[in-house]
Tab-separated table of C-alpha atoms in Angstrom:
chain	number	residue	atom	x	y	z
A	10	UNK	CA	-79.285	-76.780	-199.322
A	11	UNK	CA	-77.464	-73.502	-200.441
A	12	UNK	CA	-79.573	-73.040	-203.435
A	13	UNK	CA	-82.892	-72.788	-200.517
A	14	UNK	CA	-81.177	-70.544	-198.175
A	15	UNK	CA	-79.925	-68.492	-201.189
A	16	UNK	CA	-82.929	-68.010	-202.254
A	17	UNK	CA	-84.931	-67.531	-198.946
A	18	UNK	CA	-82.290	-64.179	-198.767
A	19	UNK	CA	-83.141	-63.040	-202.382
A	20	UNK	CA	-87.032	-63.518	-201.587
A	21	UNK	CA	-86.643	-61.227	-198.166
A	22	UNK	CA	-84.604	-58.687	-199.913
A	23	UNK	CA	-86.514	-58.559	-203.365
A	24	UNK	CA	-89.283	-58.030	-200.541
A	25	UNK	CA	-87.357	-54.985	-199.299
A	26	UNK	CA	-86.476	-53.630	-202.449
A	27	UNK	CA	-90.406	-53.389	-203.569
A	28	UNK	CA	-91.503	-52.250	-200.116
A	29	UNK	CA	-89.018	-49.383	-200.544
A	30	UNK	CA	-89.580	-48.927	-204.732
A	31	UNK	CA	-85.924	-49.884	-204.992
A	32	UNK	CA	-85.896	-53.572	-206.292
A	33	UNK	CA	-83.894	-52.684	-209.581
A	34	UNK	CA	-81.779	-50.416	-207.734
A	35	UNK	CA	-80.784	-53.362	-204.608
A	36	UNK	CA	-80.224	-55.993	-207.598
A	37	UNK	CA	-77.553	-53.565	-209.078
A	38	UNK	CA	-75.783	-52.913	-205.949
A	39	UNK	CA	-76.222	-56.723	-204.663
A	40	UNK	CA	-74.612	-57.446	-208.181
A	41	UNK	CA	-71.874	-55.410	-207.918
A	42	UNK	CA	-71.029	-56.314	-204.455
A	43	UNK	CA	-70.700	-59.900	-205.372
A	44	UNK	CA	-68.468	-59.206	-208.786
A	45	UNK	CA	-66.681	-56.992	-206.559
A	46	UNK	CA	-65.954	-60.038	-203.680
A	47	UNK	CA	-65.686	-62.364	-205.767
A	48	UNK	CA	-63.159	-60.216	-207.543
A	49	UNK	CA	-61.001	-59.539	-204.819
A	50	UNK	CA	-59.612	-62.497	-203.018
A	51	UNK	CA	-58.359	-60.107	-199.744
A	52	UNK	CA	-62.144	-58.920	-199.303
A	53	UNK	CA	-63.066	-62.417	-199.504
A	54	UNK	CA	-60.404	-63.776	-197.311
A	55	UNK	CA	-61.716	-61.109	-194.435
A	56	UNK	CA	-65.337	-61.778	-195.167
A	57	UNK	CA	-64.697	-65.138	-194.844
A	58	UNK	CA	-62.145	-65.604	-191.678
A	59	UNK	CA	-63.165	-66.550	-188.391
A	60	UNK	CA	-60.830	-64.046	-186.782
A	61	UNK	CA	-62.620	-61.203	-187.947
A	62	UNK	CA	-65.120	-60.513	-185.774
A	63	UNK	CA	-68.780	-60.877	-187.746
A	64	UNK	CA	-69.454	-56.929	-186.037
A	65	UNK	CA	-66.051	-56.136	-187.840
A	66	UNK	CA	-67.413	-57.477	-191.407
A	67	UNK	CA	-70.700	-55.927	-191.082
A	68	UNK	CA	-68.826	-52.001	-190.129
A	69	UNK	CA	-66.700	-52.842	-193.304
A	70	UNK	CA	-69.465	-53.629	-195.484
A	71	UNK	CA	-71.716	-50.366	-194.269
A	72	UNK	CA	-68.402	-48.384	-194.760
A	73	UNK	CA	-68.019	-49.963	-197.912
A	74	UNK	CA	-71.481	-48.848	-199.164
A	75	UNK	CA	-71.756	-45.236	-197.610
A	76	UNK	CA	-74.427	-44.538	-200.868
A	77	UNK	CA	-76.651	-47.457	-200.572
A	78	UNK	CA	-79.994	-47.566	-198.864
A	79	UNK	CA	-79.845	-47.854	-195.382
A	80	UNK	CA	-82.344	-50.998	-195.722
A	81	UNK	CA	-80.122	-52.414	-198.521
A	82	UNK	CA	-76.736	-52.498	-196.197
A	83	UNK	CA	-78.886	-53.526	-193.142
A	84	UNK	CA	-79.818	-56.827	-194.897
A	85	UNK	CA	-76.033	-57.007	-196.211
A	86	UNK	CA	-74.996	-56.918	-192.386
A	87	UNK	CA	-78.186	-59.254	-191.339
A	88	UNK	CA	-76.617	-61.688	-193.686
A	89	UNK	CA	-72.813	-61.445	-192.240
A	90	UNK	CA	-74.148	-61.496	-188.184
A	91	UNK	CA	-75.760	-65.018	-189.907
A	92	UNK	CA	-72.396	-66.353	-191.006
A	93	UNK	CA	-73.773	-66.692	-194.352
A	94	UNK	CA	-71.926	-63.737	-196.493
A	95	UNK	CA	-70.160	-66.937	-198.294
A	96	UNK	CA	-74.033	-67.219	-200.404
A	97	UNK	CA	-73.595	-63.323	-201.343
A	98	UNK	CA	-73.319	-64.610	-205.272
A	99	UNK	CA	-75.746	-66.813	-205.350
A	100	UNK	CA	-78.232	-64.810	-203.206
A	101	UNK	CA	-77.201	-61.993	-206.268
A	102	UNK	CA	-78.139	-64.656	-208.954
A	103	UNK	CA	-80.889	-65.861	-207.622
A	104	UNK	CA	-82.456	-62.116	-206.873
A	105	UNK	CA	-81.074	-61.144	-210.483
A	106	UNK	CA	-83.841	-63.528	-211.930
A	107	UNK	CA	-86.643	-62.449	-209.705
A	108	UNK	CA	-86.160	-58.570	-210.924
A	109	UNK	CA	-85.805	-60.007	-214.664
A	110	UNK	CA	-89.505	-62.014	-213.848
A	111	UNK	CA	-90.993	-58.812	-212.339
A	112	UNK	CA	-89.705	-56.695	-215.506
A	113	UNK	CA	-90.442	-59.183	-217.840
A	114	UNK	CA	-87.301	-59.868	-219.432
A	115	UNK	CA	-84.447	-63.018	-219.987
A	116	UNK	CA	-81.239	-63.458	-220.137
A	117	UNK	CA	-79.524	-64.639	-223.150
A	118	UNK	CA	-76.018	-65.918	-224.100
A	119	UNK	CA	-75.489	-65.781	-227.948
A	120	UNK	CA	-72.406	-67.117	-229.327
A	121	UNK	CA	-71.022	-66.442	-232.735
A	122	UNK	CA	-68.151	-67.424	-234.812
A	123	UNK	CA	-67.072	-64.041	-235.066
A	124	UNK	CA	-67.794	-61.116	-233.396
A	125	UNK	CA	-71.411	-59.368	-234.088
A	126	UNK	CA	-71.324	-55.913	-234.856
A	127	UNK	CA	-73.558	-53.305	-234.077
A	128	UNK	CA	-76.629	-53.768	-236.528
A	129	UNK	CA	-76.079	-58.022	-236.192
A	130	UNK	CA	-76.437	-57.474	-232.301
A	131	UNK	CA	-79.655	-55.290	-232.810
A	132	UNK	CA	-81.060	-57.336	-234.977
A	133	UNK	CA	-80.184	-60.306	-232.884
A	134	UNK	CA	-81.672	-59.017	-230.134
A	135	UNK	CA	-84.677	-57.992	-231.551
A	136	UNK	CA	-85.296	-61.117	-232.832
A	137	UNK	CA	-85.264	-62.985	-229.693
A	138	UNK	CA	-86.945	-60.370	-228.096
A	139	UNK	CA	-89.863	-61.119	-230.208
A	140	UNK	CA	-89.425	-64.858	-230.024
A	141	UNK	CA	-89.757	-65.146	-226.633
A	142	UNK	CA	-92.013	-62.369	-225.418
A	143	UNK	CA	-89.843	-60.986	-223.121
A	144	UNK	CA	-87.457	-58.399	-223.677
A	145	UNK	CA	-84.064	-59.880	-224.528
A	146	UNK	CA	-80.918	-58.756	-222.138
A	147	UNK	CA	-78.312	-60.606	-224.892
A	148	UNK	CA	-74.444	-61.403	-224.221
A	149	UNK	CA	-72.611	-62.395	-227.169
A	150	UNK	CA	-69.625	-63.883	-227.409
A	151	UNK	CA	-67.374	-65.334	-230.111
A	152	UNK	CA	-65.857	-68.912	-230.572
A	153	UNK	CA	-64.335	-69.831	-233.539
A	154	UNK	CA	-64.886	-73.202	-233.489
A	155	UNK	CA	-68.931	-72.233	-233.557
A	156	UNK	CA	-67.739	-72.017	-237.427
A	157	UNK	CA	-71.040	-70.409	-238.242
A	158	UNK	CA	-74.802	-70.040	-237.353
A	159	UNK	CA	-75.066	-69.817	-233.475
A	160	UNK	CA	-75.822	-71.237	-230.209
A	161	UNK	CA	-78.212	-69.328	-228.270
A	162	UNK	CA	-78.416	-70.047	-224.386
A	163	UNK	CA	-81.905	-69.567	-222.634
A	164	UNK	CA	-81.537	-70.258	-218.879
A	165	UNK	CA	-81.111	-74.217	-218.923
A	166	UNK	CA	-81.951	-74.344	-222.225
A	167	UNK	CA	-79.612	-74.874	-225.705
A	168	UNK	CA	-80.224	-73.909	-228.890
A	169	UNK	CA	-77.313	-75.714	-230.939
A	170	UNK	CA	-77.702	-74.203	-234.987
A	171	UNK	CA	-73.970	-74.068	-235.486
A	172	UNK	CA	-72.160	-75.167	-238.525
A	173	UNK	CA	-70.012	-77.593	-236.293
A	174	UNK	CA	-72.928	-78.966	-234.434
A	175	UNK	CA	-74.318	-79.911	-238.126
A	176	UNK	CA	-71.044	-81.248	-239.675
A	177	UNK	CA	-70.804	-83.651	-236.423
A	178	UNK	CA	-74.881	-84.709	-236.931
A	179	UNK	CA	-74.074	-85.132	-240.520
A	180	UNK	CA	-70.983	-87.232	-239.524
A	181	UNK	CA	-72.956	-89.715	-237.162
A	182	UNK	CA	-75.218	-89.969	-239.633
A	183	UNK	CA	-73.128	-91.005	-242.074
A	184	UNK	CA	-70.717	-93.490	-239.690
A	185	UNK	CA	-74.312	-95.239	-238.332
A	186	UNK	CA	-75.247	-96.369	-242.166
């Protein structure tokens, strides 16, 4: 049920943000409110406590954002007076992924045995930019027990071509004759 209501929010203020030209701009600030909660465990404690009055919340959140459009904090305090400021990171994933849809671009986790350095990245990058048709927003990270190749995450989906993933294919294989 979370997952609808998150993303009935998003939808209204991904509405908002193109009625105003500001869709990329309210996805940055939406995202860096919720790292910034989710961050602080006071903010969330007051955001969340039923002795703080939900007027209270909604005058700390517009003093809080004293540079973001006035639309932007008016849904932000829409969403407190509706008890419902405990979806503020999903509502931020979920509107994340409409702006990457409008702008035609993906998010993708890449992880390495090591980590990739500058010219590996770009070329990285570039490669499953052109793979997918959309332009790549990559995150690497490093695991050493990746032991080589990759594993490249696309939404739900997993691309396993790591040198341990092998060894333990090559392993069943041989166990199962």
């Amino acid at each position: 049920m979370h997952e609808a209501v998150a993303r009935n929010y998003a939808e209204a203020l991904f509405a908002l943000g193109e009625e105003h030209g500001e869709s990329a701009r309210y996805g940055a600030l939406l995202e860096a409110l919720a790292a910034a909660v989710s961050d602080a465990p006071a903010v969330t404690a007051v955001l969340m406590s039923p002795r703080v009055s939900k007027r209270a919340k909604a005058q700390l959140l517009g003093d809080a954002l004293p540079a973001a459009p006035k639309p932007f904090v008016l849904f932000l305090q829409a969403l407190v007076k509706r008890n419902r400021q405990g979806l503020l990171d999903e509502v931020s994933q979920v509107y994340t992924g409409l702006v990457d849809a409008k702008l035609n671009r993906v998010r993708v986790g890449v992880t390495l045995a090591h980590e990739a350095d500058a010219g590996l990245r770009k070329q990285i990058t570039e490669s499953l930019t052109k793979a997918l048709g959309k332009d790549a927003l990559v995150r690497f990270a490093a695991d050493p027990a990746v032991l080589g190749g990759s594993v490249v995450r696309v939404g739900d989906r997993v691309h396993d071509g790591s040198i341990r993933r092998k060894l333990i294919m090559l392993r069943r294989q041989l166990l199962n004759r």
